Coordinates of C-alpha atoms and ligand atoms in Angstrom, one line a residue:
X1 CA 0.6 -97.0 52.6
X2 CA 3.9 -97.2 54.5
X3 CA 6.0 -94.5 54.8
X4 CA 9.1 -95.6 52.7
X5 CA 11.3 -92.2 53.1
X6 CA 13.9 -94.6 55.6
X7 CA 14.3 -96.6 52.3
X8 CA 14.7 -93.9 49.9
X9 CA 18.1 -93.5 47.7
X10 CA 20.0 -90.1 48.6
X11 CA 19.5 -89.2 45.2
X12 CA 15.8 -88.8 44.9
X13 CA 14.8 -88.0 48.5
X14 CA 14.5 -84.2 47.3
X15 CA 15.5 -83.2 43.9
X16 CA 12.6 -80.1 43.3
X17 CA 10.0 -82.0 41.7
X18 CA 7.7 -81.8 44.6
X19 CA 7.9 -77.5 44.2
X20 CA 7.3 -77.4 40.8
X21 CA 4.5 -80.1 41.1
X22 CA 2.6 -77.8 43.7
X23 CA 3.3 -75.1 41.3
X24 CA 1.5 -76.5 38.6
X25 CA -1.6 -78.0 40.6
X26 CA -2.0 -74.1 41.4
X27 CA -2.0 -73.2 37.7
X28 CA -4.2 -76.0 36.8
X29 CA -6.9 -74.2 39.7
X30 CA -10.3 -73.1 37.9
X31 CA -10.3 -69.2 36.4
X32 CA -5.9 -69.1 36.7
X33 CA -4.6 -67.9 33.4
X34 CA -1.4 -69.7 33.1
X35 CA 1.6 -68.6 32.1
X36 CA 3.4 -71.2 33.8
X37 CA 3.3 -74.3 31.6
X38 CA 6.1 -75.1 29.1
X39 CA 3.6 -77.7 26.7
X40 CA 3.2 -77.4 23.2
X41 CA 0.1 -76.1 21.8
X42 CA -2.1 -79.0 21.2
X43 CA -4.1 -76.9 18.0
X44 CA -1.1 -78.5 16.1
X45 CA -1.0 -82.1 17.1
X46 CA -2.6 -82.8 13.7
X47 CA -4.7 -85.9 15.0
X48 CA -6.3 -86.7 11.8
X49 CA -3.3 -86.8 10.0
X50 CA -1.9 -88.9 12.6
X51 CA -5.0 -91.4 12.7
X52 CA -4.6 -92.2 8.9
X53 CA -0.2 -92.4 9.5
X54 CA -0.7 -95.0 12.4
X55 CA -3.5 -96.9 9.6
X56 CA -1.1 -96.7 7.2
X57 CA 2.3 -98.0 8.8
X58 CA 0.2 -100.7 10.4
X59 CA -1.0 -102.2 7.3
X60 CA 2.8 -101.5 5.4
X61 CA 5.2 -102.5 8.5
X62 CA 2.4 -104.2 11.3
X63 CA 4.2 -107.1 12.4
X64 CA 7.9 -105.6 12.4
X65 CA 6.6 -102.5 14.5
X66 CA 4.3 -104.7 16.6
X67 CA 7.9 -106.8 17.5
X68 CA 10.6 -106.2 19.5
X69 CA 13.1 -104.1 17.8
X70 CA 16.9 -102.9 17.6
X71 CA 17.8 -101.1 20.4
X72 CA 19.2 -98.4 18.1
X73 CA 15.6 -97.4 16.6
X74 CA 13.4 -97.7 13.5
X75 CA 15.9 -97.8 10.8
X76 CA 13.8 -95.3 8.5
X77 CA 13.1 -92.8 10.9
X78 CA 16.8 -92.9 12.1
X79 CA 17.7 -92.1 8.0
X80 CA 15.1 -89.5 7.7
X81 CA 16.8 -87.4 10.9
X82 CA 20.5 -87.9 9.6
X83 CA 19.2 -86.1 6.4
X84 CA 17.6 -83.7 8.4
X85 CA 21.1 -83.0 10.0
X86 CA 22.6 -83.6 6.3
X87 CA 20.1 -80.5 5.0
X88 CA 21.9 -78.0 7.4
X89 CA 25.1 -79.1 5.7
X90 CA 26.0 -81.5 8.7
X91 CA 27.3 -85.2 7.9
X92 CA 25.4 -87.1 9.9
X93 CA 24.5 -91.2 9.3
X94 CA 22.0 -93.2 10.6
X95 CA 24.0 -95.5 12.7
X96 CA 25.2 -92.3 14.7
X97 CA 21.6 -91.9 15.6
X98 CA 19.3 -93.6 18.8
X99 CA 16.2 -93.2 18.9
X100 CA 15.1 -92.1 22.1
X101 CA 11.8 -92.1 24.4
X102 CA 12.1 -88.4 24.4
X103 CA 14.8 -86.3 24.3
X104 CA 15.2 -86.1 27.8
X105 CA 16.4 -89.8 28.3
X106 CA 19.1 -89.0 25.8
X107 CA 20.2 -86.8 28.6
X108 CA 19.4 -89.6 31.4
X109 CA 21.2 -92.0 29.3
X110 CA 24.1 -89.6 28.1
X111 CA 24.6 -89.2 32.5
X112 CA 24.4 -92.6 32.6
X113 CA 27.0 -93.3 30.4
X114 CA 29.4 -90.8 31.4
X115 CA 29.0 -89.4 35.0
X116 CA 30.2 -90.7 38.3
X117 CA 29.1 -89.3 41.9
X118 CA 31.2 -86.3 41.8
X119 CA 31.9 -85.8 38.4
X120 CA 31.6 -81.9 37.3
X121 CA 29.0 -81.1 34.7
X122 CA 29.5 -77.1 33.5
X123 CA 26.1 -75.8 32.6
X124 CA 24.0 -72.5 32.1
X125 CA 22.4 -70.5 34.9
X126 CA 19.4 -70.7 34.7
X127 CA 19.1 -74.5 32.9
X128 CA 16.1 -76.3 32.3
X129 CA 14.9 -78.0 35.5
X130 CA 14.0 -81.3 33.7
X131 CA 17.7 -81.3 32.7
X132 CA 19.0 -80.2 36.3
X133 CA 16.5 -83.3 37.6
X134 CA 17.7 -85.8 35.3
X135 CA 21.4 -85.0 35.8
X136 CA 21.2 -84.8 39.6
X137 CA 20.2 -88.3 39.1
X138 CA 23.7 -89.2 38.3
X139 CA 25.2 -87.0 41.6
X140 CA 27.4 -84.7 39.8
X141 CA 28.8 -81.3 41.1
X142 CA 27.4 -78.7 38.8
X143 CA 29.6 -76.0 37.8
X144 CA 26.8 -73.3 36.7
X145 CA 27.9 -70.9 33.8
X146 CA 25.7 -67.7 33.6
X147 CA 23.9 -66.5 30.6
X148 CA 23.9 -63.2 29.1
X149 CA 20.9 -62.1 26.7
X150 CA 22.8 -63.4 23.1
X151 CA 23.7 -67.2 24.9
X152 CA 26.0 -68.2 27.7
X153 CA 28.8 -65.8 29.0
X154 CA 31.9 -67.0 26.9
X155 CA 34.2 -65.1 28.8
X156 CA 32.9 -66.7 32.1
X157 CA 33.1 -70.2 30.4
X158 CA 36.4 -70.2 29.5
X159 CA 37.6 -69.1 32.5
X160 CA 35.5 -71.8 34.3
X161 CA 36.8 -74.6 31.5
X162 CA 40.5 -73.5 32.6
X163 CA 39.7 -73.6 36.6
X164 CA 37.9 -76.8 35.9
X165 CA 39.9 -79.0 33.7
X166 CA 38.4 -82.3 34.9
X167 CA 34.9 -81.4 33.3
X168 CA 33.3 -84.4 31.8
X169 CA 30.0 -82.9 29.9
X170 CA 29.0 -79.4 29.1
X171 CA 25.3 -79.1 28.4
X172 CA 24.1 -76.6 26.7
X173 CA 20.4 -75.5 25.3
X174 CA 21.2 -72.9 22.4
X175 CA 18.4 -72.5 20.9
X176 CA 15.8 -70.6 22.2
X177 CA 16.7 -72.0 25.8
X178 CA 14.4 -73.3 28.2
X179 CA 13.9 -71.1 30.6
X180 CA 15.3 -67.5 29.2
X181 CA 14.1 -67.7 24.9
X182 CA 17.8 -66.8 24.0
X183 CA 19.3 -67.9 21.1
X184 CA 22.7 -67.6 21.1
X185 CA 24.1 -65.4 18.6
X186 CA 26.5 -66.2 15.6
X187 CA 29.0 -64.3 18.0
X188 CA 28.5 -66.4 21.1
X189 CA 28.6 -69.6 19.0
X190 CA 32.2 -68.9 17.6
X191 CA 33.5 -67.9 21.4
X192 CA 31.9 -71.0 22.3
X193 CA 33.6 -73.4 20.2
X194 CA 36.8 -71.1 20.7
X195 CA 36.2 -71.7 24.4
X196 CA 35.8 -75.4 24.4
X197 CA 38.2 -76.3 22.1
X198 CA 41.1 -77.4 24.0
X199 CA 39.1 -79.2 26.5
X200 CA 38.6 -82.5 27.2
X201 CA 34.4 -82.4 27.8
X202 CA 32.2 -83.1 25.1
X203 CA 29.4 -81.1 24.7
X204 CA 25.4 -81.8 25.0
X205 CA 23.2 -80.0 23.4
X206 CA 20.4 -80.2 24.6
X207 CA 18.2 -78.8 21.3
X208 CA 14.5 -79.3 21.2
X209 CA 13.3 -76.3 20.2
X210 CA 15.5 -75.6 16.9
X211 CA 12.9 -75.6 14.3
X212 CA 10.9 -73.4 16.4
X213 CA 11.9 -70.2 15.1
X214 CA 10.3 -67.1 14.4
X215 CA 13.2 -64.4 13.5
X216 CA 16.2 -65.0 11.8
X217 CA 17.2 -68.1 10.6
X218 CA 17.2 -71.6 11.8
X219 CA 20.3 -72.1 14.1
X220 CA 22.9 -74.7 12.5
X221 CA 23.5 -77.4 15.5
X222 CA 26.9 -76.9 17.1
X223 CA 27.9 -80.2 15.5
X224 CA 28.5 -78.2 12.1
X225 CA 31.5 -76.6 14.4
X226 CA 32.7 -78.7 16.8
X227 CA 31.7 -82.1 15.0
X228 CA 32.3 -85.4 17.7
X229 CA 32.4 -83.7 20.6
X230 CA 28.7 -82.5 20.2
X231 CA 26.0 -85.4 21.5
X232 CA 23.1 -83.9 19.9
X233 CA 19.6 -84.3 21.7
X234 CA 16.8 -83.9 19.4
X235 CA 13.3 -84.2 19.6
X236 CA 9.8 -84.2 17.8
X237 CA 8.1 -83.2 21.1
X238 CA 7.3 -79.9 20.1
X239 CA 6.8 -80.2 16.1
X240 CA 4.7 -83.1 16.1
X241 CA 3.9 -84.4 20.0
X242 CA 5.4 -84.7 22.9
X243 CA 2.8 -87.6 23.7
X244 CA 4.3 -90.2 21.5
X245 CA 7.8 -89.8 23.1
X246 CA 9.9 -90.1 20.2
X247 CA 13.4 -88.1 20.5
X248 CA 17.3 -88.7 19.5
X249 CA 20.7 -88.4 20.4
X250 CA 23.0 -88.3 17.8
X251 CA 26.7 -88.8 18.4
X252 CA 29.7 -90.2 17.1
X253 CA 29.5 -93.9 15.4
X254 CA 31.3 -95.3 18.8
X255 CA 29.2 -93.1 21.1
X256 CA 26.1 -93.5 19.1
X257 CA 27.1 -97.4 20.1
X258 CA 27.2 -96.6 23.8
X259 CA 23.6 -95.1 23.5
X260 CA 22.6 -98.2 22.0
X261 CA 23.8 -100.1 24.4
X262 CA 22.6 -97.9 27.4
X263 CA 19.1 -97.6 25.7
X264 CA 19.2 -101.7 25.8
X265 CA 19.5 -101.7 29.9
X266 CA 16.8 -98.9 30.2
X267 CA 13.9 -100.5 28.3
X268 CA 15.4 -101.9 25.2
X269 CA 14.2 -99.5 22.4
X270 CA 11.9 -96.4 21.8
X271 CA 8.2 -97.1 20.6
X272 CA 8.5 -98.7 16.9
X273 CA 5.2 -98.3 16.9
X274 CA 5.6 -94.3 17.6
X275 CA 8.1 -94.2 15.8
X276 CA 6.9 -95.7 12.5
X277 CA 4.1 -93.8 12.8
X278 CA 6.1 -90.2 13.2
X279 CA 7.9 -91.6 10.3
X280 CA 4.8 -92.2 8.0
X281 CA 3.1 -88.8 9.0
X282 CA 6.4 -87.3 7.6
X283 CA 6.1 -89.5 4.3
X284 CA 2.8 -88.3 3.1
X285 CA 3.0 -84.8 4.8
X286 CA 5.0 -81.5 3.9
X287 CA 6.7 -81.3 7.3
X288 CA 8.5 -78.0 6.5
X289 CA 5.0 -76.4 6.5
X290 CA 3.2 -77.9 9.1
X291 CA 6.3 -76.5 11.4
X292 CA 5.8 -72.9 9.7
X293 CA 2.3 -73.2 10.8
X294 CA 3.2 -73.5 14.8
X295 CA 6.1 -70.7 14.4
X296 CA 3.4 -68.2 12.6
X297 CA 1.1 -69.2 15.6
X298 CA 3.6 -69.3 18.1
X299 CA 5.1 -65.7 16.7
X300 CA 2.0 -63.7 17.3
X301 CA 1.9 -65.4 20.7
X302 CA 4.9 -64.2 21.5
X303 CA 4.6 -60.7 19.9
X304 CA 1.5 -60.1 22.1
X305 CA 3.7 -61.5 25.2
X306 CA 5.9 -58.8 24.7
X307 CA 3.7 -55.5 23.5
X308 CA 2.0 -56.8 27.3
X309 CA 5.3 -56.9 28.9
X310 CA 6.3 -53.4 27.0
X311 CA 2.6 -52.3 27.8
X312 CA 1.9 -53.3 31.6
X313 CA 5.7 -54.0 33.3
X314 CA 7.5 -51.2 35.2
X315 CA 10.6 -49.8 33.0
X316 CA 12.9 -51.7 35.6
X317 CA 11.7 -54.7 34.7
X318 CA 13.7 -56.6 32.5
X319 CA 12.3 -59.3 30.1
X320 CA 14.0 -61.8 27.1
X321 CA 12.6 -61.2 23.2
X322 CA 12.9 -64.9 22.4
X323 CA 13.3 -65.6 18.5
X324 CA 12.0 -69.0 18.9
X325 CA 10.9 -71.6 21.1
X326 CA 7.9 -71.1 23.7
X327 CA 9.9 -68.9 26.8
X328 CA 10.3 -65.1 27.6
X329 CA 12.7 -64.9 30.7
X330 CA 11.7 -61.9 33.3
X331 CA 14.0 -60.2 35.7
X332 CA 12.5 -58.1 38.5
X333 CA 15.0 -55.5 40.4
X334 CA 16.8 -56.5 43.2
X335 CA 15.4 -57.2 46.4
X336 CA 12.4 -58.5 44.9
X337 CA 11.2 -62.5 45.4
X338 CA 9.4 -64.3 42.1
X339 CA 8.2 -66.9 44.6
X340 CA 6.7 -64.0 47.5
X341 CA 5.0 -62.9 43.3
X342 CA 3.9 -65.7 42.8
X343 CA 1.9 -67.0 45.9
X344 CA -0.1 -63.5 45.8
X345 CA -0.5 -62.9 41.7
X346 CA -2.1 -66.8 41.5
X347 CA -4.1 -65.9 45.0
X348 CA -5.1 -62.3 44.0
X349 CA -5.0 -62.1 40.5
X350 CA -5.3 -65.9 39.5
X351 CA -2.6 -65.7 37.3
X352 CA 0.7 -68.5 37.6
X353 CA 4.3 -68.0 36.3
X354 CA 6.8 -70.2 37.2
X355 CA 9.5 -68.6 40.0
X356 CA 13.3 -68.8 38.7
X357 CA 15.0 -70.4 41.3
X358 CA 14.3 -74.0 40.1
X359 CA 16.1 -73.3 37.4
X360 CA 19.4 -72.7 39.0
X361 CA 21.8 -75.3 40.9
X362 CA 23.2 -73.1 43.6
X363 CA 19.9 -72.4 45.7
X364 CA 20.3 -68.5 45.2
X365 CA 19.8 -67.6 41.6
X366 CA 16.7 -67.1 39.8
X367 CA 15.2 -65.0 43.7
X368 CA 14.0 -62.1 41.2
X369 CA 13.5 -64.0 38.0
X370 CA 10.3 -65.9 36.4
X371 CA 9.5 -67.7 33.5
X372 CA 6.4 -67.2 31.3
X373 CA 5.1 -69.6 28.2
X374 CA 3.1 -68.0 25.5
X375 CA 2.6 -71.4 23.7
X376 CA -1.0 -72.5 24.8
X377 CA -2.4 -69.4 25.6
X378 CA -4.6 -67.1 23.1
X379 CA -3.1 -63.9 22.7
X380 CA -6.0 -62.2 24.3
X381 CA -5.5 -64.1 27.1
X382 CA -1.5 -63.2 27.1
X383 CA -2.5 -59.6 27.4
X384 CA -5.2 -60.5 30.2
X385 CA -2.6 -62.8 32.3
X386 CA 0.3 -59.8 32.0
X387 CA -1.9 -56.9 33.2
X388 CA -2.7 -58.9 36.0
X389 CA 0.7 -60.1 36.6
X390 CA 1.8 -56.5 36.6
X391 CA -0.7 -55.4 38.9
X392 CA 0.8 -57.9 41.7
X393 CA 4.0 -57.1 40.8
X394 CA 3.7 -52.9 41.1
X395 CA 2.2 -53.9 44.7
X396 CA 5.1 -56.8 45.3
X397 CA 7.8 -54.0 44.4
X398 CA 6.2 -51.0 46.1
X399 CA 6.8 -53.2 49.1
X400 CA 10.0 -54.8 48.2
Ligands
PLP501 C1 15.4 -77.8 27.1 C2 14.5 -79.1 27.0 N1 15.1 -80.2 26.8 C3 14.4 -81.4 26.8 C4 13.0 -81.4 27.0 C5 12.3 -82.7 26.9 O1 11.8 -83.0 25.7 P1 11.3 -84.4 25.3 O2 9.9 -84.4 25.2 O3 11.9 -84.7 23.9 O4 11.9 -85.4 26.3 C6 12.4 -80.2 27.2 C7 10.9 -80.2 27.4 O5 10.3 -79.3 27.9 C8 13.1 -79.0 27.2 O6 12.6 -77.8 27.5

């Protein structure tokens, strides 16, 4: 094939996805226990359930999901998620609601929509690389905001909100955050809504993994606060498959009209099909519990993620005690180097992690940080991949 880098847009000539792909194909090697992955655990994609959904829907709705559709989304699907928002006390309708093809093209869209070459996007440091990928898209200057262990650094926010009153879009992941597992706390929600109140940006939050919770209770979307200024990204990714690519925004009736319009140029409307399906499956099947069933899963995971951590790391390692989602965030002392880690614990000790600095904008952050998912992996096999990970670590910072 010819080389076609002379022809390539600025934009995607290097935007990290070539580093975390190498990272990955060395996780995937025979014998690694991997830590590394962020997928749901596919024990709960409940395929049978699915098979007689898809036979269902087919035989109720064939021809209208087999058609071309609204760009806006299967109508009943779009009314079951604005009572969804409507159970947490939230007055959501349907027509503020898009189906998506994931979550993460509400955020391509939403950049699409609003951001210019230039345009400054305040976010958290560390952020989910997906996001920082499909934002970079769009050419904005990032204006990183750090996070503390109870959510983003309210203090720091507000000061950076006043230095940076142009600010379009403030995206935020506050629920059990990809990468660090925090949650922000009741307090950091209030000082967050305090903090962005008399700014102009609106507010995306990014929230796929709010029904995974283990502790506590379910976090109320910042829309119950801060109402229209929230575009909400939702997602059935990790409750029901990420396979099918079914997500939402939901947004203000005029925004929500924007989306519709934006998903129209991209490629006209989610999967009516997938969509009508996810819809069925919910119909005929308690969806409350099959959730509780990943989150008592997904708790023990990550209780035997953390006795590991508590049992094998040295004391000046610090590490995240997520309440939900699939993430626990380390922190090594300084001077030492996640990625130097990670060459020689998947080379030595065939274990993978996933080095921080992808996750930050600013090509410094994240040196001494990692993240590590307990969603696929047996707990067993948690306690395995730590001891191991510890064991290159110890040598890493004896040398460090
Ligand atoms: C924070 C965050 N946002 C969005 C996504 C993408 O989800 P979806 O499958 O709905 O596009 C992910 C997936 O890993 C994620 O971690």
């Amino acid at each position: 094939m010819k080389n076609v880098d002379h022809l390539l847009a600025g934009r995607s000539a290097s935007n990290g996805a070539d580093f975390v792909r190498a990272i990955f194909a060395e996780a995937r090697k025979p014998g690694v226990i991997s830590l590394s992955g962020g997928l749901p655990n596919p024990r709960f994609f409940p395929v049978e359930a699915l098979i007689a959904s898809t036979a269902k829907v087919m035989r109720s709705h064939g021809t209208e999901i087999l058609q071309y559709g609204t760009s806006d989304g299967f109508l009943p699907l779009r009314e079951w998620i604005a009572g969804r928002y409507k159970q947490q006390g939230i007055d959501v309708s349907p027509d503020m609601v898009v189906l998506m093809s994931g979550s993460l093209q509400g955020l391509d869209i939403t950049g699409r929509i609003f951001l210019e070459p230039g345009d400054e996007v305040v976010i958290e440091a560390p952020m989910f690389l997906g996001a920082i990928q499909t934002l970079a898209n769009y050419q904005p200057r990032f204006v990183p905001v750090p996070m503390g262990d109870e959510g983003i650094d309210t203090d720091a926010l507000a000061r950076t909100l006043q230095s940076h009153p142009n600010a379009k879009l403030i995206e935020v992941n506050p629920s059990a955050q990809n990468p660090s597992g925090v949650t922000y706390s009741a307090g950091v929600r209030a000082q967050f809504a305090a903090a962005v109140k008399n700014h102009q940006a609106l507010i995306v939050e990014d929230d796929p993994y709010a029904e995974l919770r283990f502790d506590g209770t379910r976090p109320i979307s910042l829309r119950r606060e801060l109402g229209d200024r929230v575009i909400g990204l939702g997602s059935f990714s990790k409750i029901i498959s990420p396979g099918m690519r079914v997500g939402w925004v939901v947004a203000a009736r005029e925004v929500a009209a924007r989306f519709t319009l934006g998903k129209q140029m991209v490629d006209s409307h989610a999967s009516n099909f997938a969509s009508a399906t996810i819809w069925q499956f919910i119909q005929d099947n308690d969806i409350d519990a099959h959730i509780a069933g990943i989150n008592a899963i997904y708790t023990i995971q990550r209780d035997a993620m953390l006795a590991a951590c508590k049992k094998y790391f040295p004391p000046d390692v610090r590490y995240t005690h997520p309440q939900g989602g699939m993430f626990v965030w380390v922190t090594m002392p300084e001077g030492a180097d996640a990625l130097t880690l990670f060459r020689d614990a998947v080379a030595t000790e065939k274990v993978a992690v996933v080095p921080g600095a992808p996750f930050y904008t600013d090509g410094v952050g994240g040196k001494t940080q990692f993240r590590m998912s307990f969603s696929t992996v047996e707990p067993a096999m948690i306690d395995e991949g730590v001891q191991r990970l510890a064991r290159a670590m110890l040598r890493h910072l004896d040398g460090a």
